[in-house]
CSV table of C-alpha atoms and ligand atoms in Angstrom, one decimal:
chain,number,residue,atom,x,y,z
A,28,MET,CA,51.8,22.8,-62.5
A,29,GLN,CA,54.3,20.2,-63.7
A,30,VAL,CA,54.4,16.9,-61.9
A,31,SER,CA,57.1,14.3,-62.4
A,32,ARG,CA,58.9,11.5,-60.6
A,33,ASP,CA,62.5,11.0,-59.7
A,34,LEU,CA,62.4,7.2,-59.9
A,35,GLN,CA,65.9,6.7,-58.4
A,36,GLN,CA,65.2,8.7,-55.3
A,37,GLU,CA,61.5,7.8,-55.1
A,38,LEU,CA,60.4,11.4,-55.1
A,39,VAL,CA,57.4,13.2,-56.5
A,40,LEU,CA,58.5,16.6,-58.0
A,41,LEU,CA,56.2,19.5,-58.4
A,42,ARG,CA,57.0,22.8,-60.1
A,43,ALA,CA,55.1,25.8,-61.4
A,44,SER,CA,57.6,26.4,-64.1
A,45,PHE,CA,61.0,25.2,-65.3
A,46,GLU,CA,62.8,28.2,-63.9
A,47,GLN,CA,61.6,27.4,-60.4
A,48,PRO,CA,63.2,24.8,-58.1
A,49,ALA,CA,61.0,21.7,-57.7
A,50,MET,CA,59.1,20.9,-54.5
A,51,GLN,CA,60.2,17.5,-53.3
A,52,PHE,CA,58.0,14.8,-51.7
A,53,PRO,CA,59.2,11.3,-50.9
A,54,GLU,CA,56.7,8.8,-52.2
A,55,ILE,CA,56.4,6.7,-49.0
A,56,TRP,CA,55.8,9.9,-47.0
A,57,LEU,CA,53.0,10.9,-49.4
A,58,ARG,CA,51.4,7.5,-48.8
A,59,ASP,CA,51.7,7.8,-45.0
A,60,ASN,CA,50.1,11.2,-45.1
A,61,CYS,CA,47.2,10.5,-47.4
A,62,GLN,CA,44.4,12.9,-46.5
A,63,CYS,CA,41.5,10.6,-47.4
A,64,PRO,CA,39.0,9.8,-44.6
A,65,LYS,CA,40.4,6.2,-44.3
A,66,CYS,CA,43.9,7.6,-43.6
A,67,TYR,CA,43.2,10.9,-41.8
A,68,MET,CA,40.7,12.1,-39.3
A,69,GLN,CA,39.8,15.7,-39.9
A,70,GLN,CA,38.1,16.1,-36.5
A,71,THR,CA,41.2,15.2,-34.5
A,72,ARG,CA,43.6,16.6,-37.0
A,73,SER,CA,45.6,13.4,-36.9
A,74,ARG,CA,46.6,10.3,-38.9
A,75,LEU,CA,44.6,7.2,-38.4
A,76,PRO,CA,46.8,4.4,-37.1
A,77,HIS,CA,45.4,1.3,-38.7
A,78,GLY,CA,47.4,1.5,-41.9
A,79,TRP,CA,50.5,0.9,-39.8
A,80,ASN,CA,49.5,-2.6,-38.8
A,81,TYR,CA,50.1,-3.8,-42.3
A,82,LEU,CA,52.4,-1.1,-43.6
A,83,ASN,CA,53.5,-1.9,-47.1
A,84,THR,CA,56.8,0.0,-47.4
A,85,ALA,CA,57.2,-1.2,-51.0
A,86,VAL,CA,54.0,0.6,-52.2
A,87,GLN,CA,54.6,2.7,-55.3
A,88,VAL,CA,53.0,5.4,-57.3
A,89,GLN,CA,51.1,3.9,-60.3
A,90,GLN,CA,49.8,7.2,-61.7
A,91,LEU,CA,50.3,10.9,-61.0
A,92,SER,CA,48.2,13.8,-62.2
A,93,TRP,CA,47.6,17.4,-61.4
A,94,CYS,CA,44.0,18.6,-61.2
A,95,VAL,CA,43.8,22.3,-62.2
A,96,ALA,CA,40.3,22.8,-61.0
A,97,GLN,CA,41.0,21.5,-57.5
A,98,GLN,CA,44.6,22.7,-57.5
A,99,ALA,CA,45.5,19.3,-56.2
A,100,LEU,CA,47.9,16.4,-56.8
A,101,HIS,CA,46.2,13.0,-57.4
A,102,ILE,CA,48.0,9.7,-56.9
A,103,GLU,CA,46.9,6.2,-57.8
A,104,TRP,CA,49.0,3.7,-55.8
A,105,ASN,CA,49.9,0.2,-57.0
A,106,ASP,CA,47.8,-1.3,-54.2
A,107,GLY,CA,44.7,0.4,-55.6
A,108,HIS,CA,44.5,3.2,-53.0
A,109,GLN,CA,43.9,6.8,-54.2
A,110,SER,CA,45.1,10.0,-52.6
A,111,SER,CA,44.9,13.7,-53.3
A,112,TYR,CA,46.8,16.6,-51.7
A,113,THR,CA,46.0,20.3,-52.2
A,114,TYR,CA,48.7,22.7,-53.4
A,115,SER,CA,48.7,24.8,-50.2
A,116,TRP,CA,49.0,21.7,-48.1
A,117,LEU,CA,52.0,20.4,-50.2
A,118,LYS,CA,53.7,23.8,-50.3
A,119,GLU,CA,53.9,24.0,-46.5
A,120,ARG,CA,55.5,20.5,-46.3
A,121,ASP,CA,57.9,20.7,-49.3
A,122,PHE,CA,61.1,18.8,-48.3
A,123,SER,CA,63.5,21.3,-50.1
A,124,PRO,CA,66.2,22.7,-47.7
A,125,ALA,CA,64.8,26.3,-47.9
A,126,ASN,CA,61.3,25.2,-46.9
A,127,ARG,CA,62.5,23.0,-44.1
A,128,ALA,CA,64.5,25.9,-42.7
A,129,ARG,CA,61.5,28.2,-43.0
A,130,TYR,CA,59.3,25.7,-41.2
A,131,LEU,CA,61.8,25.3,-38.3
A,132,ARG,CA,62.1,29.1,-37.9
A,133,ASP,CA,58.4,30.0,-38.2
A,134,PHE,CA,56.7,27.0,-36.6
A,135,TYR,CA,59.1,25.1,-34.4
A,136,ARG,CA,61.1,27.7,-32.5
A,137,PRO,CA,62.8,31.0,-33.4
A,138,GLU,CA,66.5,30.8,-33.6
A,139,PRO,CA,68.3,31.9,-30.4
A,140,ARG,CA,70.8,34.8,-30.7
A,141,HIS,CA,73.7,34.5,-28.3
A,142,TRP,CA,75.0,37.7,-26.7
A,143,SER,CA,78.0,38.9,-24.7
A,144,GLY,CA,77.9,40.8,-21.5
A,145,LYS,CA,78.8,44.0,-23.3
A,146,GLN,CA,75.8,43.6,-25.7
A,147,PHE,CA,73.2,43.4,-22.9
A,148,ALA,CA,72.2,47.1,-23.4
A,149,LEU,CA,71.5,46.3,-27.1
A,150,ILE,CA,69.4,43.2,-26.6
A,151,GLN,CA,67.6,44.1,-23.3
A,152,ARG,CA,63.9,44.9,-23.6
A,153,GLU,CA,61.2,46.1,-21.2
A,154,PHE,CA,57.5,45.2,-21.2
A,155,GLN,CA,54.8,46.8,-19.2
A,156,TYR,CA,52.9,44.4,-16.9
A,157,GLN,CA,49.4,45.7,-17.7
A,158,GLU,CA,50.1,45.6,-21.5
A,159,LEU,CA,51.1,42.0,-21.2
A,160,LEU,CA,47.9,41.1,-19.4
A,161,SER,CA,45.7,43.0,-21.9
A,162,SER,CA,47.4,42.7,-25.3
A,163,ASP,CA,48.1,39.5,-27.2
A,164,GLU,CA,50.5,41.3,-29.5
A,165,VAL,CA,52.6,42.3,-26.5
A,166,LEU,CA,52.3,38.8,-25.0
A,167,LEU,CA,53.7,37.4,-28.2
A,168,GLU,CA,56.5,40.0,-28.4
A,169,TRP,CA,57.6,39.0,-24.8
A,170,LEU,CA,57.6,35.3,-25.5
A,171,HIS,CA,59.4,35.8,-28.8
A,172,HIS,CA,62.1,38.0,-27.2
A,173,LEU,CA,62.5,35.5,-24.3
A,174,ALA,CA,63.0,32.7,-26.9
A,175,VAL,CA,65.5,34.6,-29.0
A,176,TYR,CA,67.6,36.4,-26.3
A,177,GLY,CA,66.7,34.5,-23.2
A,178,VAL,CA,65.9,37.5,-21.0
A,179,ALA,CA,63.2,40.2,-20.7
A,180,LEU,CA,62.3,42.6,-18.0
A,181,ILE,CA,58.6,43.4,-17.1
A,182,LYS,CA,58.0,46.8,-15.5
A,183,GLN,CA,55.2,48.3,-13.4
A,184,ALA,CA,53.8,45.2,-11.9
A,185,PRO,CA,51.8,45.9,-8.7
A,186,LEU,CA,53.3,44.8,-5.4
A,187,GLU,CA,50.7,42.1,-5.0
A,188,ALA,CA,50.7,38.4,-4.5
A,189,ASP,CA,48.9,37.4,-7.7
A,190,VAL,CA,51.3,39.0,-10.2
A,191,LEU,CA,53.3,35.8,-11.2
A,192,ARG,CA,50.1,33.7,-11.2
A,193,LYS,CA,48.5,36.1,-13.7
A,194,LEU,CA,51.5,36.2,-15.9
A,195,CYS,CA,51.9,32.4,-15.9
A,196,ASN,CA,48.2,32.1,-16.7
A,197,ARG,CA,48.6,34.4,-19.7
A,198,VAL,CA,51.1,31.9,-21.0
A,199,GLY,CA,49.3,28.7,-19.8
A,200,PHE,CA,49.9,27.6,-16.3
A,201,MET,CA,52.6,27.7,-13.6
A,202,ARG,CA,55.1,24.9,-13.1
A,203,ARG,CA,55.0,23.5,-9.6
A,204,THR,CA,58.2,22.2,-8.0
A,205,THR,CA,59.4,20.8,-4.7
A,206,TYR,CA,59.4,24.5,-3.5
A,207,GLY,CA,55.7,24.9,-4.2
A,208,ASP,CA,54.1,27.0,-7.0
A,209,GLU,CA,55.7,30.2,-5.9
A,210,TRP,CA,58.7,30.6,-3.6
A,211,SER,CA,59.9,33.6,-1.6
A,212,VAL,CA,63.6,34.6,-1.7
A,213,ARG,CA,64.4,36.5,1.4
A,214,ALA,CA,67.1,36.1,4.1
A,215,GLN,CA,65.7,33.6,6.6
A,216,PRO,CA,67.3,32.2,9.8
A,217,GLY,CA,67.6,28.4,9.4
A,218,ALA,CA,67.2,28.7,5.6
A,219,SER,CA,66.4,25.4,3.7
A,220,ASN,CA,68.1,26.6,0.5
A,221,TYR,CA,71.4,28.5,0.0
A,222,ALA,CA,69.5,31.2,-2.0
A,223,TYR,CA,67.5,32.0,1.1
A,224,LEU,CA,70.5,33.6,2.7
A,225,ALA,CA,71.8,37.2,2.3
A,226,ALA,CA,75.1,35.9,1.0
A,227,PRO,CA,76.2,36.4,-2.6
A,228,LEU,CA,74.6,33.8,-4.9
A,229,PRO,CA,77.0,32.9,-7.6
A,230,LEU,CA,75.9,32.3,-11.2
A,231,HIS,CA,73.7,29.2,-11.5
A,232,THR,CA,70.7,27.7,-13.3
A,233,ASP,CA,67.7,26.9,-11.2
A,234,MET,CA,67.0,23.3,-10.3
A,235,PRO,CA,69.6,21.4,-12.4
A,236,TYR,CA,68.7,18.4,-10.3
A,237,PHE,CA,65.4,17.8,-12.2
A,238,GLU,CA,65.2,15.8,-15.4
A,239,TYR,CA,62.4,18.2,-16.3
A,240,LYS,CA,64.1,21.4,-15.2
A,241,PRO,CA,61.8,24.4,-15.2
A,242,GLY,CA,62.1,26.3,-18.5
A,243,VAL,CA,61.5,29.9,-17.7
A,244,THR,CA,62.1,31.6,-14.3
A,245,LEU,CA,60.1,34.7,-13.3
A,246,LEU,CA,61.4,36.8,-10.3
A,247,HIS,CA,59.1,39.5,-9.0
A,248,THR,CA,60.8,42.1,-6.8
A,249,LEU,CA,58.5,43.1,-4.0
A,250,GLU,CA,61.1,44.7,-1.8
A,251,GLN,CA,64.7,45.6,-2.7
A,252,SER,CA,67.5,46.1,-0.3
A,253,ASP,CA,68.7,49.7,0.1
A,254,SER,CA,72.1,48.3,1.0
A,255,PRO,CA,74.7,48.5,-1.9
A,256,GLY,CA,74.2,44.8,-2.6
A,257,GLY,CA,71.4,42.7,-4.0
A,258,TRP,CA,72.4,43.3,-7.7
A,259,ASN,CA,71.3,40.8,-10.3
A,260,LEU,CA,74.0,39.0,-12.3
A,261,LEU,CA,73.1,37.4,-15.7
A,262,SER,CA,75.2,35.7,-18.3
A,263,ASP,CA,74.2,34.0,-21.6
A,264,ALA,CA,75.7,30.5,-21.0
A,265,PHE,CA,75.2,29.6,-24.7
A,266,HIS,CA,77.5,32.5,-25.6
A,267,VAL,CA,79.9,31.3,-22.8
A,268,ALA,CA,79.8,27.8,-24.4
A,269,ASP,CA,80.6,29.4,-27.8
A,270,LEU,CA,83.7,31.1,-26.4
A,271,LEU,CA,84.8,27.9,-24.6
A,272,ARG,CA,84.3,25.9,-27.9
A,273,GLN,CA,86.5,28.4,-29.8
A,274,ARG,CA,89.2,29.0,-27.1
A,275,HIS,CA,89.4,25.7,-25.3
A,276,PRO,CA,87.8,23.0,-27.5
A,277,ARG,CA,89.0,20.2,-25.3
A,278,ALA,CA,87.4,21.8,-22.2
A,279,PHE,CA,84.2,22.3,-24.2
A,280,GLN,CA,84.2,18.6,-25.0
A,281,VAL,CA,84.8,17.6,-21.4
A,282,LEU,CA,81.8,19.7,-20.3
A,283,CYS,CA,79.6,18.2,-23.0
A,284,GLU,CA,80.6,14.6,-22.1
A,285,THR,CA,81.1,14.3,-18.4
A,286,PRO,CA,78.0,13.5,-16.5
A,287,VAL,CA,77.6,15.4,-13.2
A,288,ASP,CA,75.3,14.5,-10.3
A,289,TRP,CA,73.1,17.5,-9.5
A,290,ALA,CA,71.2,17.0,-6.2
A,291,ASP,CA,68.9,18.7,-3.8
A,292,ILE,CA,68.1,17.1,-0.4
A,293,GLY,CA,65.9,18.6,2.2
A,294,ASN,CA,62.4,19.7,2.9
A,295,ASP,CA,60.3,22.7,2.2
A,296,LYS,CA,57.1,23.2,4.2
A,297,GLU,CA,55.7,19.7,4.7
A,298,LEU,CA,57.5,18.0,1.8
A,299,SER,CA,60.8,16.0,2.3
A,300,PHE,CA,62.7,15.5,-1.0
A,301,HIS,CA,65.8,13.9,-2.4
A,302,ASN,CA,66.3,14.9,-6.1
A,303,ILE,CA,69.1,13.8,-8.3
A,304,TRP,CA,69.7,14.3,-12.0
A,305,ARG,CA,72.8,13.1,-13.7
A,306,GLU,CA,73.8,15.1,-16.9
A,307,PRO,CA,76.7,17.1,-18.2
A,308,VAL,CA,77.0,20.9,-17.8
A,309,ILE,CA,76.5,21.5,-21.6
A,310,ASN,CA,73.8,19.4,-23.3
A,311,LEU,CA,73.7,19.3,-27.1
A,312,ASP,CA,71.1,18.0,-29.4
A,313,ALA,CA,71.6,15.6,-32.4
A,314,ASN,CA,72.7,18.6,-34.5
A,315,GLY,CA,75.2,19.9,-32.0
A,316,GLN,CA,73.0,22.8,-31.0
A,317,TYR,CA,72.7,23.8,-27.3
A,318,LYS,CA,69.8,22.2,-25.6
A,319,ARG,CA,70.4,23.0,-21.9
A,320,ILE,CA,73.0,24.2,-19.5
A,321,ASN,CA,73.3,22.8,-15.9
A,322,HIS,CA,75.2,24.6,-13.2
A,323,SER,CA,74.8,25.3,-9.5
A,324,ILE,CA,77.7,25.0,-7.1
A,325,PRO,CA,75.6,24.3,-4.0
A,326,GLN,CA,73.4,21.8,-5.9
A,327,ARG,CA,76.2,19.7,-7.3
A,328,ASP,CA,76.4,16.5,-5.3
A,329,SER,CA,79.6,15.3,-3.6
A,330,HIS,CA,78.8,12.0,-5.3
A,331,PHE,CA,80.5,12.2,-8.7
A,332,SER,CA,79.7,9.0,-10.5
A,333,VAL,CA,82.4,9.0,-13.1
A,334,ALA,CA,85.8,7.2,-13.4
A,335,ALA,CA,88.4,8.8,-11.1
A,336,GLY,CA,90.5,9.8,-14.2
A,337,GLN,CA,87.6,12.0,-15.5
A,338,VAL,CA,87.5,14.2,-12.4
A,339,ARG,CA,90.5,16.5,-12.7
A,340,PRO,CA,89.8,17.4,-16.4
A,341,TRP,CA,86.3,18.2,-15.4
A,342,TYR,CA,87.4,20.6,-12.7
A,343,GLU,CA,89.8,22.3,-15.0
A,344,ALA,CA,87.2,22.7,-17.7
A,345,MET,CA,84.6,24.0,-15.2
A,346,ALA,CA,87.0,26.6,-13.8
A,347,LEU,CA,87.4,28.0,-17.4
A,348,PHE,CA,83.6,27.9,-17.9
A,349,ILE,CA,83.0,29.9,-14.6
A,350,GLN,CA,85.7,32.4,-15.4
A,351,LEU,CA,84.2,33.1,-18.8
A,352,ALA,CA,80.6,33.2,-17.4
A,353,ASN,CA,81.6,35.8,-14.8
A,354,ALA,CA,83.6,37.8,-17.4
A,355,GLU,CA,80.5,37.8,-19.7
A,356,ALA,CA,77.9,38.6,-17.0
A,357,CYS,CA,75.9,41.8,-17.0
A,358,THR,CA,74.6,43.4,-13.8
A,359,PHE,CA,71.6,45.5,-12.9
A,360,LYS,CA,69.5,46.0,-9.8
A,361,THR,CA,65.7,45.5,-10.1
A,362,THR,CA,63.3,47.7,-8.2
A,363,PRO,CA,60.0,46.9,-6.6
A,364,GLY,CA,57.4,46.2,-9.4
A,365,ASP,CA,60.0,44.6,-11.7
A,366,VAL,CA,59.6,41.0,-12.9
A,367,LEU,CA,62.8,39.6,-14.3
A,368,THR,CA,62.1,36.7,-16.7
A,369,PHE,CA,64.8,34.5,-18.3
A,370,ASP,CA,65.4,31.2,-20.0
A,371,ASN,CA,66.5,28.8,-17.3
A,372,LEU,CA,67.8,26.3,-19.7
A,373,ARG,CA,70.2,28.9,-21.1
A,374,MET,CA,71.0,31.8,-18.8
A,375,VAL,CA,73.1,31.6,-15.6
A,376,HIS,CA,72.0,34.1,-13.0
A,377,GLY,CA,72.9,35.1,-9.5
A,378,ARG,CA,73.0,38.1,-7.2
A,379,THR,CA,75.5,40.0,-5.1
A,380,GLY,CA,75.3,39.7,-1.3
A,381,TYR,CA,73.3,42.3,0.6
A,382,ASP,CA,72.8,43.5,4.2
A,383,ASP,CA,69.5,42.4,5.6
A,384,THR,CA,68.2,44.2,8.8
A,385,ASP,CA,64.8,45.0,10.1
A,386,ARG,CA,64.7,48.3,8.3
A,387,ASN,CA,66.5,47.0,5.1
A,388,VAL,CA,64.8,44.0,3.7
A,389,ARG,CA,64.8,42.3,0.3
A,390,HIS,CA,62.0,40.1,-0.9
A,391,ILE,CA,61.8,38.4,-4.3
A,392,VAL,CA,59.0,36.0,-5.3
A,393,GLY,CA,59.8,33.4,-7.9
A,394,ALA,CA,57.8,31.1,-10.1
A,395,PHE,CA,58.3,29.0,-13.3
A,396,VAL,CA,56.6,28.3,-16.5
A,397,ASP,CA,57.7,25.5,-18.8
A,398,TRP,CA,59.0,26.0,-22.4
A,399,ASP,CA,56.5,23.5,-23.8
A,400,ILE,CA,53.7,25.7,-22.5
A,401,ALA,CA,55.4,28.9,-23.6
A,402,PHE,CA,56.2,27.7,-27.1
A,403,SER,CA,52.7,26.4,-27.5
A,404,ARG,CA,51.3,29.9,-26.6
A,405,TRP,CA,53.9,31.4,-29.0
A,406,ARG,CA,52.6,29.3,-31.9
A,407,VAL,CA,48.9,29.8,-31.1
A,408,LEU,CA,49.5,33.6,-31.0
A,409,ARG,CA,51.5,33.7,-34.1
A,410,HIS,CA,48.8,31.8,-36.0
A,411,ALA,CA,46.1,34.1,-34.6
A,412,GLN,CA,48.1,37.2,-35.5
A,413,GLY,CA,48.7,36.0,-39.1
A,414,TYR,CA,52.5,35.3,-38.8
A,415,CYS,CA,52.0,31.8,-40.1
A,416,LYS,CA,49.2,29.5,-41.2
B,521,OGA,C1,67.3,32.0,-6.6
B,521,OGA,C2,67.8,33.2,-7.2
B,521,OGA,C3,67.9,35.6,-7.2
B,521,OGA,C4,67.9,36.8,-6.3
B,521,OGA,O1,66.7,32.1,-5.5
B,521,OGA,O2,67.5,30.9,-7.2
B,521,OGA,O3,68.4,33.2,-8.2
B,521,OGA,O4,68.0,37.9,-6.9
B,521,OGA,N1,67.5,34.4,-6.6
B,521,OGA,O5,67.8,36.6,-5.1
B,522,ZN,ZN1,44.0,7.3,-47.9
B,523,ZN,ZN1,68.2,31.2,-9.1
């Protein structure tokens, strides 16, 4: 192993041979991540904080060496501290662009693949309920598919009350909201929520009025309407945003920048609530990647706390977004025993209207799991199944 320094960029470079690109490590990062017992606590797998009370950002490498026997890099710092780092530890953390991309893909989150309504048949996958409960391999496949494509259908679940609880417990735990742990969607007289009517439910995300919007929605079909209605609608809103960005860039920008007041006022069982979250329809992260979509016509407040001049452009942009979302939607009708699962930060979903009579009822039970919990399980399973260290 050859070790060297790039003095100008304050990097330590490591390479097995001259033909290979060097691994890169900023010197100040190496100091911060010293693995000695004064700097790092093995038992908690975390950095010890006291070095930061008198952090010397000017600290420099005094001497570098490679120990063949230990396969480790040794550094003597100009403040007298000594550090060593094993080859395998360094390799995982190499700052070269290829390694950072690998880390993000393998450890952070898999890359989402956006799809059009026509591609639904190609990306759609079914999982068997019992296999999800009994096999960690199948559990990982489901979570992976959900992360990449945003939707997966679970088949053959019993028509029992504990199905969603069991699925959520396989992932981690259920996400409770103002509508309880689980909620029943069926036509009810005096319904407290627009979804609890037999009317068509246009494309929406669930609960945009929460800062911590539930990440994954699970819908268990217990009874399905025999009437021609009650079909599911689903559209990949990341794909819809891609189309908007290409075809109507100004409208895209308006939907990324105009905050909207999402709200839900009412009560469910004993709880009275008044939720508001103010955020644009399309939320981007620092790299311009989609983070979250917010949309629900009944749950958009009549308060719209933007300057009056921003209002018309927003309506015009939103009209385009909804036209595209409807044009890109796929439809299917679940049957009893199906559990439809989808990414609620990404998909917009809805249903067609149905006739509800005494002999023709429809009953769906819903629940949520958060992405933090789902991705954590995904990583633990991938580690256990040898996909990554
Ligand atoms: C909901 C919902 C879907 C359905 O209640 O938010 O999306 O099929 N229901 O009734
Ligand atoms: Zn140390
Ligand atoms: Zn919904």
